[in-house]
Short mmCIF file of C-alpha atoms in Angstrom, two decimals:
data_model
loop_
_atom_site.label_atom_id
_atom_site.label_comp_id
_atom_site.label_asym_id
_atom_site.label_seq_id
_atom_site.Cartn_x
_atom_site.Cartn_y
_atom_site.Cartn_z
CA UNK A 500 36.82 6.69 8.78
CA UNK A 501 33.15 5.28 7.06
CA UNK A 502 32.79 2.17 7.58
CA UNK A 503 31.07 -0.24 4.85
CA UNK A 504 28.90 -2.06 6.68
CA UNK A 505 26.71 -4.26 4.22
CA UNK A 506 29.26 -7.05 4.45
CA UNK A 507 29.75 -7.22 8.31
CA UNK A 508 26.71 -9.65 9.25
CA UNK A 509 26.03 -12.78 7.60
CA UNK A 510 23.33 -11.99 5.08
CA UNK A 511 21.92 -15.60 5.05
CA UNK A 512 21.32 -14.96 7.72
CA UNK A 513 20.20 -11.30 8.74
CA UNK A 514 18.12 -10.11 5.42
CA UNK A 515 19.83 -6.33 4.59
CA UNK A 516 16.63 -4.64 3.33
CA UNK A 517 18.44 -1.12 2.14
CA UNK A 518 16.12 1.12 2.88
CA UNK A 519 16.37 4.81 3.42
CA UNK A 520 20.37 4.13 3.89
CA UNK A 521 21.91 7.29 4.50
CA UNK A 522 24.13 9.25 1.76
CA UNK A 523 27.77 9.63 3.46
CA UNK A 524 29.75 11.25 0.59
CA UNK A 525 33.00 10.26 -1.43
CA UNK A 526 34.26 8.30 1.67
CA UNK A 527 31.80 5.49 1.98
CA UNK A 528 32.40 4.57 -1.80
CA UNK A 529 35.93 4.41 -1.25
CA UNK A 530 34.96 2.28 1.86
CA UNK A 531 33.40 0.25 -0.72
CA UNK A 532 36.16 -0.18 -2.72
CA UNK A 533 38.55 -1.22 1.08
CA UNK A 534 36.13 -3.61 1.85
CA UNK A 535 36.33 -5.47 -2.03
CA UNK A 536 39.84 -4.97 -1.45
CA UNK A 537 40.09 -7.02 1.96
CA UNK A 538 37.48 -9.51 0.80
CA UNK A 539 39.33 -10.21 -2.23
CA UNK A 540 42.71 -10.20 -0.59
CA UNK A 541 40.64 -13.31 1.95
CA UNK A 542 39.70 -15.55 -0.91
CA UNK A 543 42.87 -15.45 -2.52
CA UNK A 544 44.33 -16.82 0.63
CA UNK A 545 41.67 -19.47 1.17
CA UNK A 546 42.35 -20.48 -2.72
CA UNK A 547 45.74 -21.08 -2.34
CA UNK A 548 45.24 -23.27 0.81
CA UNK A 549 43.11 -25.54 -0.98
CA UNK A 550 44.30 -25.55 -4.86
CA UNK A 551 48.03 -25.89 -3.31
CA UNK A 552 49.57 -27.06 -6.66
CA UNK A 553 46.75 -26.45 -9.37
CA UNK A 554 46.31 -23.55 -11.23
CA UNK A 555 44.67 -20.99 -9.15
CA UNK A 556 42.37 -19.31 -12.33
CA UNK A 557 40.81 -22.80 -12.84
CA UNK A 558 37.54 -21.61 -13.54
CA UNK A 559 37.58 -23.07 -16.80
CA UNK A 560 38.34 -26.57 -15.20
CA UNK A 561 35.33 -25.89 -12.89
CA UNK A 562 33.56 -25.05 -15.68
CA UNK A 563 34.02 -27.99 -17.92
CA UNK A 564 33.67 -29.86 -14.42
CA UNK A 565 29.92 -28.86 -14.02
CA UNK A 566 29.43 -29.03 -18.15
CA UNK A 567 30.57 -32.94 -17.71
CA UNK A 568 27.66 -33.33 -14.83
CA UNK A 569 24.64 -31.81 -16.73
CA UNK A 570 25.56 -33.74 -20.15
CA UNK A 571 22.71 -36.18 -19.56
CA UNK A 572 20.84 -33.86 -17.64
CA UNK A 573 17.72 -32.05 -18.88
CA UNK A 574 18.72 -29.24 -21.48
CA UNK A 575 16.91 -26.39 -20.86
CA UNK A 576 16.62 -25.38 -24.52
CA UNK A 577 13.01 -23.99 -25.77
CA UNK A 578 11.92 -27.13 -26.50
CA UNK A 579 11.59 -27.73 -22.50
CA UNK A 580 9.19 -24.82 -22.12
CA UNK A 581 6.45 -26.67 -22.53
CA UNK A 582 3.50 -28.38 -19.48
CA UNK A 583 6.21 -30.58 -18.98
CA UNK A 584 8.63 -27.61 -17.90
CA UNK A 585 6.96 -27.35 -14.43
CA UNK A 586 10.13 -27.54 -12.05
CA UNK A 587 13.68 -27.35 -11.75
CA UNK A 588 16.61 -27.40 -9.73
CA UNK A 589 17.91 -23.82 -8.84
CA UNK A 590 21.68 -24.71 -8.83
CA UNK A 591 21.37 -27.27 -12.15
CA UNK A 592 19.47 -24.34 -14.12
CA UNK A 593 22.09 -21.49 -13.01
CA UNK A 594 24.82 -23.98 -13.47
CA UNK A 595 23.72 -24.47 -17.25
CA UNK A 596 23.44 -21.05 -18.05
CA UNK A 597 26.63 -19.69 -16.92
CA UNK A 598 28.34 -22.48 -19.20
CA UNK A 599 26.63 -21.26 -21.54
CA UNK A 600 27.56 -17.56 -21.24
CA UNK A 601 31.02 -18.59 -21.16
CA UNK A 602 30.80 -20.90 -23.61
CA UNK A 603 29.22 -18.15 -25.54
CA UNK A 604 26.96 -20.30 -27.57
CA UNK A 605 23.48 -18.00 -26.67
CA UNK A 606 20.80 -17.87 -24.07
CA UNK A 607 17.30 -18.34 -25.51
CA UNK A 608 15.06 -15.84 -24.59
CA UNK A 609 12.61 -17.88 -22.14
CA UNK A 610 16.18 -18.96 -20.10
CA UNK A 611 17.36 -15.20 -19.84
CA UNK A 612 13.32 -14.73 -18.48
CA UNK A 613 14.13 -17.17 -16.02
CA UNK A 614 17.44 -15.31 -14.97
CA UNK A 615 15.29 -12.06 -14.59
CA UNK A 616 12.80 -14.18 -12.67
CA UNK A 617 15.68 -15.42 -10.30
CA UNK A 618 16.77 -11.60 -10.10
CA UNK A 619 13.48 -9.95 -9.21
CA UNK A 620 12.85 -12.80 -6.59
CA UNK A 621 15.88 -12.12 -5.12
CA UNK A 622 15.35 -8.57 -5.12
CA UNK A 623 12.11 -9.07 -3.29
CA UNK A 624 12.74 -11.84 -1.18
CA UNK A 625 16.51 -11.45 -0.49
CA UNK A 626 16.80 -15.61 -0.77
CA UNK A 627 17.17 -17.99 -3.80
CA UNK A 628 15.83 -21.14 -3.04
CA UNK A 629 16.54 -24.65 -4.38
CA UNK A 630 13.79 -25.20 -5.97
CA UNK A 631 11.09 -23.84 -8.14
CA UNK A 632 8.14 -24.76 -9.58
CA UNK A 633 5.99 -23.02 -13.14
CA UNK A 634 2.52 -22.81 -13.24
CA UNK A 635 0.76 -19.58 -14.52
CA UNK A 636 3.99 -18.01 -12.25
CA UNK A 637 7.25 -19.16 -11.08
CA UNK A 638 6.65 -19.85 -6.82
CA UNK A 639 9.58 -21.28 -5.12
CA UNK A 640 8.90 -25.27 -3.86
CA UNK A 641 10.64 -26.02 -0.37
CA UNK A 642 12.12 -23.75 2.31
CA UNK A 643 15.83 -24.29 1.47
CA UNK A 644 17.53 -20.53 0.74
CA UNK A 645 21.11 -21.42 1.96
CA UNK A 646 22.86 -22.56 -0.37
CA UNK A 647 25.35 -20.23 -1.61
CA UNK A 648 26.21 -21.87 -4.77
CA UNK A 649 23.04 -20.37 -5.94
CA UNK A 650 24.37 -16.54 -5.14
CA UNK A 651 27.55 -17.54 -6.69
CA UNK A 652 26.39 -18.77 -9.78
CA UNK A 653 23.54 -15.76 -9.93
CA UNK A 654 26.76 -13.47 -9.40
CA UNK A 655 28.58 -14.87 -11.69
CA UNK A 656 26.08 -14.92 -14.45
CA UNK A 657 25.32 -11.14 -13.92
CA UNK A 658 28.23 -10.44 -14.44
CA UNK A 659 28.79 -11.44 -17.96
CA UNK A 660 25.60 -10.01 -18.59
CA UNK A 661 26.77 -6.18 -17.55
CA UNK A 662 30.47 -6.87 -18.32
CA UNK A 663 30.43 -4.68 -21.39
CA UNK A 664 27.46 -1.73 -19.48
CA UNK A 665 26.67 1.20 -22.03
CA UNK A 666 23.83 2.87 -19.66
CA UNK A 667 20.79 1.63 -20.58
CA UNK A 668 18.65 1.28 -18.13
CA UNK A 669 18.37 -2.69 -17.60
CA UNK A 670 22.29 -2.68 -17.15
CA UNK A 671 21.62 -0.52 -14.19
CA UNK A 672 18.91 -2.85 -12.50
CA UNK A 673 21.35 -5.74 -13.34
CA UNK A 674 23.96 -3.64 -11.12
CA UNK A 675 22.19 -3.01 -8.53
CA UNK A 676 21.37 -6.80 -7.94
CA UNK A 677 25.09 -7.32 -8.29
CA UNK A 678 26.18 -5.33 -5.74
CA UNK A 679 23.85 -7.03 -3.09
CA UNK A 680 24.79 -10.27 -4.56
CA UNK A 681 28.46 -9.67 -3.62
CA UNK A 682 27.28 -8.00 -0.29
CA UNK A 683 25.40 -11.53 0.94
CA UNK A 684 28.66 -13.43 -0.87
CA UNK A 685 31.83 -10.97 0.88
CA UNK A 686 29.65 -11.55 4.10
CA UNK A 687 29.84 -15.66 3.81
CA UNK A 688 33.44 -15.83 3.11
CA UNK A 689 33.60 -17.69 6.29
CA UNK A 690 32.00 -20.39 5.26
CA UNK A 691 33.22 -21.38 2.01
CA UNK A 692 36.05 -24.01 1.75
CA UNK A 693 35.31 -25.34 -0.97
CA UNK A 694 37.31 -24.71 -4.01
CA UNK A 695 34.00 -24.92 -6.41
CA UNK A 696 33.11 -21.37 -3.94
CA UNK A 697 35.94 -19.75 -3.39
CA UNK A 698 36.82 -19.84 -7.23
CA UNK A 699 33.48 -18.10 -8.15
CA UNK A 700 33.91 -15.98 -5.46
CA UNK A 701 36.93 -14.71 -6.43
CA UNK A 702 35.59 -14.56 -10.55
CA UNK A 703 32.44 -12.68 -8.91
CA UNK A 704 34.29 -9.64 -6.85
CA UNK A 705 37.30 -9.21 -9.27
CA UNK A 706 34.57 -8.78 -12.29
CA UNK A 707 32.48 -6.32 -9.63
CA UNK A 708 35.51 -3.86 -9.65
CA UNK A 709 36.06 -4.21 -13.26
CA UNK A 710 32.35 -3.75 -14.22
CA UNK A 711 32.19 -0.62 -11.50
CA UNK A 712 34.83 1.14 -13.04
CA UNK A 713 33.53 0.80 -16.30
CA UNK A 714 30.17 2.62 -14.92
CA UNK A 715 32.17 5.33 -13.52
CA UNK A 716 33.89 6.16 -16.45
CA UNK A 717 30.10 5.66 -18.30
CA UNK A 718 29.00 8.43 -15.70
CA UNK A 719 31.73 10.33 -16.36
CA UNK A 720 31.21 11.23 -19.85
CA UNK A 721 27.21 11.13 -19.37
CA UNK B 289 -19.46 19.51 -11.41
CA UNK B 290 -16.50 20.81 -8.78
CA UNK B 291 -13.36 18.00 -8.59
CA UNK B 292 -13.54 16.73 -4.74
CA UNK B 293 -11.10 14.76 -3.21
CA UNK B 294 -9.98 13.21 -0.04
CA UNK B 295 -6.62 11.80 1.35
CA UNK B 296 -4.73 9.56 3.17
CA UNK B 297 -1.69 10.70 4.76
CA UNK B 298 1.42 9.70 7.12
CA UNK B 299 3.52 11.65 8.91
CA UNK B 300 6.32 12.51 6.49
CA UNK B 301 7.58 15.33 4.55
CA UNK B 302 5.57 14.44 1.67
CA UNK B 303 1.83 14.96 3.01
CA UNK B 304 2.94 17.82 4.87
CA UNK B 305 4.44 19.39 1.49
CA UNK B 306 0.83 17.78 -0.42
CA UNK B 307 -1.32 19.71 2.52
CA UNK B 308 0.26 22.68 3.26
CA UNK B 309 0.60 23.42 -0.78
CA UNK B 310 -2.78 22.31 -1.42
CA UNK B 311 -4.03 24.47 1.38
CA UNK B 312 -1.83 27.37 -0.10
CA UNK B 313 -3.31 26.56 -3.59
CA UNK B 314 -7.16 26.99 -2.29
CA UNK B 315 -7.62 23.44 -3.21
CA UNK B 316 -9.43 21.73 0.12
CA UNK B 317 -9.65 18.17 1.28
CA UNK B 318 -13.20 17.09 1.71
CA UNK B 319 -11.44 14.80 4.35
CA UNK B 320 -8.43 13.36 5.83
CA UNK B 321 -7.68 10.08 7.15
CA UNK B 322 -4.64 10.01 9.09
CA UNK B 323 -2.39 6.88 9.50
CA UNK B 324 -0.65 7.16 12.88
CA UNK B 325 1.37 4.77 15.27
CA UNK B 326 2.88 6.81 18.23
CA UNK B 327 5.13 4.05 18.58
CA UNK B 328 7.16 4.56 15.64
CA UNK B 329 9.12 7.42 14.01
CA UNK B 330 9.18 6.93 10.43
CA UNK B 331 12.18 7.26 8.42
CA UNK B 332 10.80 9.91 5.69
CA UNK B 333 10.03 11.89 8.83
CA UNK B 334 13.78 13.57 9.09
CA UNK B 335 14.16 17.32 10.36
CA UNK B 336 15.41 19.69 7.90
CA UNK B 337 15.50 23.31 7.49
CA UNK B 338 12.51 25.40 6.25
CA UNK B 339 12.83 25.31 3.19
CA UNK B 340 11.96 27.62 0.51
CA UNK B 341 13.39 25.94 -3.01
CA UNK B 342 14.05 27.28 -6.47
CA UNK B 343 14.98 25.68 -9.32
CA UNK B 344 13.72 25.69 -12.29
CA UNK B 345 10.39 27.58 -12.73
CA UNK B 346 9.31 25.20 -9.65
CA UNK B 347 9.20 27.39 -6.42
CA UNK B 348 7.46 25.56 -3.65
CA UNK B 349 8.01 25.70 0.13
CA UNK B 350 6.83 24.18 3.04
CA UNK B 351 7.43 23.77 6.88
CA UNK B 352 8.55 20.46 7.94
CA UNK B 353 8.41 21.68 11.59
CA UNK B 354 4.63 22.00 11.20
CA UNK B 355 2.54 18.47 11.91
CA UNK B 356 0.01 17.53 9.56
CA UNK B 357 -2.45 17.93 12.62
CA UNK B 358 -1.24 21.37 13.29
CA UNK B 359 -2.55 22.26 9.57
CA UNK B 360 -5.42 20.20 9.71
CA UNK B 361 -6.64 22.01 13.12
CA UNK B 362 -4.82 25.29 11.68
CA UNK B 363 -7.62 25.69 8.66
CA UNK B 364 -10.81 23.16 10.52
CA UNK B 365 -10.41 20.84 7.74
CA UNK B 366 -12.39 17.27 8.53
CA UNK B 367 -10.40 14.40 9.19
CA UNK B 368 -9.84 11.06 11.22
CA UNK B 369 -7.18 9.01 12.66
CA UNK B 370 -6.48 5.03 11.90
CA UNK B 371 -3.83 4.14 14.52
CA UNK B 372 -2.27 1.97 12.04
CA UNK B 373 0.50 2.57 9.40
CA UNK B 374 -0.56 -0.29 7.55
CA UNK B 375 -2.24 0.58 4.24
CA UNK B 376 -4.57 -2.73 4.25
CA UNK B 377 -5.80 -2.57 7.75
CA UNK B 378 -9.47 -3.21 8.76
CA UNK B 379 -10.01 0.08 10.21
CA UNK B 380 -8.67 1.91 7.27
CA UNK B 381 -10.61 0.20 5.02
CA UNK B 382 -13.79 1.11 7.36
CA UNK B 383 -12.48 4.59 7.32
CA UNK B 384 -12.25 4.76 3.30
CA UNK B 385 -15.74 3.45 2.92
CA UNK B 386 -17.05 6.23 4.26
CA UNK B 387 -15.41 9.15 2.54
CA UNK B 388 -17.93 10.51 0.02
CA UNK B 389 -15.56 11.39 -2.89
CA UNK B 390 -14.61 8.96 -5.35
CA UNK B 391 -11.04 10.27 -5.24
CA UNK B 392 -8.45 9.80 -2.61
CA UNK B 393 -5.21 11.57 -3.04
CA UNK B 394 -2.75 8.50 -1.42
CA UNK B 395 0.60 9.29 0.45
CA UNK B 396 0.86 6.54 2.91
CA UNK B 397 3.84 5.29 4.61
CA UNK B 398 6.61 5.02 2.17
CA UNK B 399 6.71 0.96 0.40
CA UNK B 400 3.37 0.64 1.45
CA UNK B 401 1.26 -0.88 -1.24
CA UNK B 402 -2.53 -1.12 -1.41
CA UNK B 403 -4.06 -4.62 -2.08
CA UNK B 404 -7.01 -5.74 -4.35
CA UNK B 405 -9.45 -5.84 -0.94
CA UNK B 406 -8.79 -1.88 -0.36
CA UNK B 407 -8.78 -0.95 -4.51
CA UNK B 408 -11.83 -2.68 -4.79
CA UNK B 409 -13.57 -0.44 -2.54
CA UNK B 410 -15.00 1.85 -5.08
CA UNK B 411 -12.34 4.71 -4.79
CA UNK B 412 -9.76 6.18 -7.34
CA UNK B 413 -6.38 6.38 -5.11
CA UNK B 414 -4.35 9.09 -6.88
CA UNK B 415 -0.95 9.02 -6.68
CA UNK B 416 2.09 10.67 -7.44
CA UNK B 417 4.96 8.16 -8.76
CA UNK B 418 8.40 9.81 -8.12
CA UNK B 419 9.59 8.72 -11.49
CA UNK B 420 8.79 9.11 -15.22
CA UNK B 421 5.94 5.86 -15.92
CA UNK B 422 5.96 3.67 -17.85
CA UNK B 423 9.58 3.52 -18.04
CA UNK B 424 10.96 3.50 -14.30
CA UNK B 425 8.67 1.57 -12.36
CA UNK B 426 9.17 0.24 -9.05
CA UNK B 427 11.30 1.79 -5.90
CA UNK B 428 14.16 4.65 -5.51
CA UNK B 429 13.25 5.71 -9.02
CA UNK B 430 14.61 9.38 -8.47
CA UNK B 431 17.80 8.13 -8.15
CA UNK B 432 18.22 5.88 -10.92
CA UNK B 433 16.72 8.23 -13.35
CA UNK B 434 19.09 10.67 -12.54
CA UNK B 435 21.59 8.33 -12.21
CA UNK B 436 20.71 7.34 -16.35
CA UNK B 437 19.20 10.67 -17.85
CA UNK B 438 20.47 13.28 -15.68
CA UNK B 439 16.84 14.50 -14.86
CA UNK B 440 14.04 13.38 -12.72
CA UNK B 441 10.69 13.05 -12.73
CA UNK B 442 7.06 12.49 -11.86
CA UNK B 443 3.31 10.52 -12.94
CA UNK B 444 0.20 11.01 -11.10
CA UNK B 445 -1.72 7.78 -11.44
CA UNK B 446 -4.53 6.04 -10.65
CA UNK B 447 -3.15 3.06 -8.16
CA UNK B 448 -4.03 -0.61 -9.29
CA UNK B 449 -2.70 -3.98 -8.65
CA UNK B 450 0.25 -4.24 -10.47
CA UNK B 451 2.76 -2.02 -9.37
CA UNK B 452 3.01 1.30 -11.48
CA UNK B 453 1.06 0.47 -13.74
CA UNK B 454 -2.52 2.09 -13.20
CA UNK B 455 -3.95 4.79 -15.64
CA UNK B 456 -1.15 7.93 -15.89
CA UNK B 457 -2.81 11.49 -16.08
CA UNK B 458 -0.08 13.76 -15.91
CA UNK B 459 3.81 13.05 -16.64
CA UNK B 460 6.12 15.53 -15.31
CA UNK B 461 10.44 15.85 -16.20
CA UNK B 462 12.35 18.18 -14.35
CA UNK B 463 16.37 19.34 -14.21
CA UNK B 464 18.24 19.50 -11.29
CA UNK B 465 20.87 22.01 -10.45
CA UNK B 466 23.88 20.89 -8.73
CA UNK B 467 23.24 21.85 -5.01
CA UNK B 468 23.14 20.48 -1.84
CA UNK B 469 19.19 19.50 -1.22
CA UNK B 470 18.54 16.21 0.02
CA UNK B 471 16.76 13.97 -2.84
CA UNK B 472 14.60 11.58 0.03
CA UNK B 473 13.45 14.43 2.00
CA UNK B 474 13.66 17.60 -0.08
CA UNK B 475 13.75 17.13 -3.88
CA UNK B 476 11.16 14.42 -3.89
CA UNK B 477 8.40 15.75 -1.76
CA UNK B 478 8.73 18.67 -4.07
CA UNK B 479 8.41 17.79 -7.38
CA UNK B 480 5.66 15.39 -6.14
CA UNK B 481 3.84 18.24 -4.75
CA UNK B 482 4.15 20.06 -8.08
CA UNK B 483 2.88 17.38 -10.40
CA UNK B 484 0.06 16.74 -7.70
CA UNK B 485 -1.10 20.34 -7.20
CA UNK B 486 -0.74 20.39 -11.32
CA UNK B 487 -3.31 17.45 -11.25
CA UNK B 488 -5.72 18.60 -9.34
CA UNK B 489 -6.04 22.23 -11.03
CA UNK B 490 -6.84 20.46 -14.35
CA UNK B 491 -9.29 17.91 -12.21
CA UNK B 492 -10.75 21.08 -11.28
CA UNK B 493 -10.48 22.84 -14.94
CA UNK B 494 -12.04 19.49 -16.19
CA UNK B 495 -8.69 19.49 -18.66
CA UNK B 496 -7.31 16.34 -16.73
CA UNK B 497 -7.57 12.78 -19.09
CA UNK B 498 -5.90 9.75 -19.18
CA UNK B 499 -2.66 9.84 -21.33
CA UNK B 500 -1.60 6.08 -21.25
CA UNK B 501 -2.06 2.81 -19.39
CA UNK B 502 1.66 1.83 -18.57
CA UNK B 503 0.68 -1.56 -17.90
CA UNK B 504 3.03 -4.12 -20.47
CA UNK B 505 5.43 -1.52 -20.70
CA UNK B 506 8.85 -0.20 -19.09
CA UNK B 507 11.41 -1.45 -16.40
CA UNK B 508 10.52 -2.29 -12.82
CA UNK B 509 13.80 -1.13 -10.58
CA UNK B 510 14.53 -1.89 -6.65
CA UNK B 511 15.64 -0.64 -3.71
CA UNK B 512 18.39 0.91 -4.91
CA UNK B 513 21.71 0.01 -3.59
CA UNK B 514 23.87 2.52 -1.19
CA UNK B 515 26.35 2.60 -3.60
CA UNK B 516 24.47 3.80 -6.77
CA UNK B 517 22.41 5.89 -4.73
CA UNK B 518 25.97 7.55 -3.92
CA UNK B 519 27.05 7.62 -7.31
CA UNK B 520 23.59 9.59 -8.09
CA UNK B 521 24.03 12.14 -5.55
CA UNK B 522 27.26 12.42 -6.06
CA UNK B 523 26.50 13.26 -9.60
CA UNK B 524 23.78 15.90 -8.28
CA UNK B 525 26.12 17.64 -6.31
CA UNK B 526 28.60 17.36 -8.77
CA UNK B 527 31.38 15.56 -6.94
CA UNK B 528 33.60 13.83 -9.07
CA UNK B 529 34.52 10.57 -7.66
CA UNK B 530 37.88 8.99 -8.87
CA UNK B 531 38.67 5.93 -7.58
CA UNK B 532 38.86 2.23 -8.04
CA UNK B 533 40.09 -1.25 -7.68
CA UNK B 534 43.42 -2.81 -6.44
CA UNK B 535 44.77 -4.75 -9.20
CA UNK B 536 47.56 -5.92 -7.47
CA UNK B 537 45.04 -8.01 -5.39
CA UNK B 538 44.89 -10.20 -8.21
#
């Protein structure tokens, strides 16, 4: 039987670079599909060990949760993107811009540039760091690149952006970053016990298998 | 005055389909610099058959038995060796200063990207983008673009800084059948070698020009991931995949 093997080291800590990875037919995407499957299965138990009573879809609770934190924080609205717009918080910045995806009140254009930043660096570099900094470029301030709230709330954001995918070309590059999002997140399962985690976790692979069926039935009638 | 031209070259399935077809086609290196390490094997290097492909009007061949020394001692052609695969090394850049054509047909080590110390040398590095420029830039385009237009392509182009995004002299699209030939080590060397040996006959008809700088323009994609790279040959071979996603897990 294939074996899916992008989730079996800890991708924080061994970078997976994906190169030249070898084609291994119908069997490794349904090994794909397993693993999902068995990570999914692993949060949902973790969830219910620490929500015990609450309602175990409290993403929305999160949500408004983190939207309570950044009310006095800086707004990252256009206004911002000025000199004085030189550095900011990875988590904070991510954390504003998913509530405002699922709040569905708009992204400005210079925040989704900043999201497309976030994704090529990650694409390059295989880290998100804490911290980054504006000058003529975005360069990333510190050496921090553990913490996974960062991949979570990346994860998360893609995924509302590709959740309704009609083949252009951008929803495929989104995609691509998703799936080795949810690679370096199924590998660090281990180490989340934190209900803030294991809740985007679990919002982050359950919207992977929706989203990837809705690009195999886009291939399909391509 | 006659188009010259020189090139670098690794050890993969790509130069040796570039040489041996440019050999084939009369068209002759003024000189070679190879890029060797003995100590590594590199991953565009896999065995396959001979292989003599058709598809299309395209009908190329080439041995991927034969070394790119074995042809380069085969027909006397000039050449050098830079014990180094990597494409911004001292000694390479030595060895480029002295080649006396402005152009240098480039098929390095696959991901290896020249920097502003080696383009700034005085040289035109020509070379073949395995994807349809200005609007799939960046790595593992074959797949994607087959993946999103069911057809792939090529752009010879003059390398520059910023990835993909030099001066593009020749744009090539071409459909694939449903079959069983590997995209990495078959298709792609292929329809590279057919845009290339298309370039240089209209370098050496004088017909070549610049169509476009791509620079502001298209989508840069990455390494793709195993799974959409499945889904695109999947789709090549025509293997319908049905499958999907527990919801009971929910």
């Amino acid at each position: 039987m294939v074996n899916y093997k992008y989730t079996e080291k800890d991708k924080l800590e061994y970078h997976e670079k994906y190169q030249y990875t070898q084609y291994e037919g119908v069997e490794f995407v349904n090994s794909y599909l397993r693993n999902r499957n068995d990570i999914l299965a692993q949060v949902n138990i973790k969830i219910n060990a620490v929500l015990m009573n609450e309602d175990r879809t409290a993403i929305e609770n999160l949500l408004l949760k983190i939207h309570k934190k950044h009310k006095s924080d800086l707004n990252y609205s256009e206004a911002n993107y000025s000199n004085d717009f030189y550095k900011f918080d990875t988590q904070s910045f991510l954390e504003f811009v998913l509530i405002k995806l699922y709040s569905k009140s708009g992204l400005h254009n210079k925040n989704e540039d900043v999201v497309f930043e976030l994704i090529r660096k990650f694409e390059v570099t295989k880290r998100i760091y804490s911290t980054y900094e504006h000058t003529d470029k975005w360069v990333r301030r510190g050496s921090d690149s553990n913490n996974l709230k960062n991949y979570l709330l990346l994860s998360n954001i893609i995924a509302i952006l590709i959740s309704n995918p009609t083949g252009e070309k951008k929803d495929y590059i989104y995609l691509n970053t998703f799936l080795k999002i949810n690679d370096l997140i199924s590998s660090c399962i281990y180490r989340m016990n934190h209900k803030y985690e294991l809740l985007l976790a679990k919002v982050a692979i359950e919207q992977e298998m929706k989203i990837f069926d809705k690009f195999i039935k886009l291939l399909e009638k391509a | 005055m006659r188009y010259e031209f020189s090139m670098i070259l690794a050890e993969t399935n790509r130069s040796k389909a570039y040489l041996q077809n440019l050999i084939e086609s009369r068209f002759i290196p003024v000189h070679i610099i190879l890029l060797i390490d003995n100590n590594l094997i590199l991953p565009e290097q896999r065995k396959i058959k001979q292989s003599t492909i058709k598809f299309e009007t395209l009908e190329i061949e080439f041995d991927t038995d034969e070394s790119l020394i074995k042809t380069i001692n085969k027909h006397n052609l000039s050449y050098e060796v830079v014990n180094s695969l990597d494409v911004n090394s001292r000694e390479l850049g030595e060895a480029v200063r002295r080649v006396s054509t402005k152009d240098i047909i480039f098929s390095g080590p696959g991901g290896g990207i020249l920097r502003s110390e080696m383009l700034s040398l005085g040289k035109r590095f020509i070379h073949v983008h395995p994807g349809i420029l200005p609007d799939y830039k960046g790595s593992t385009t074959i797949y994607y673009s087959y993946l999103i237009e069911n057809q792939i392509g090529c752009s010879v182009i003059e390398l520059n800084e910023k990835i993909d995004s030099g001066k593009i002299f020749l744009k090539k699209r071409y459909e694939v059948d449903h079959n069983d030939y590997d995209f990495d080590v078959v298709i792609d060397p292929l329809i590279r070698t057919d845009a290339l040996l298309e370039y240089v006959k209209k370098s050496m008809d004088g017909t070549v020009a610049e169509i476009e700088e791509g620079e502001n323009m298209g989508d840069t994609f990455y390494i793709i991931h195993p799974i959409l790279k499945h889904l695109s040959i999947l789709k090549q071979k025509n293997i319908p995949f049905k499958g999907g996603f527990d919801e009971s897990i929910i």
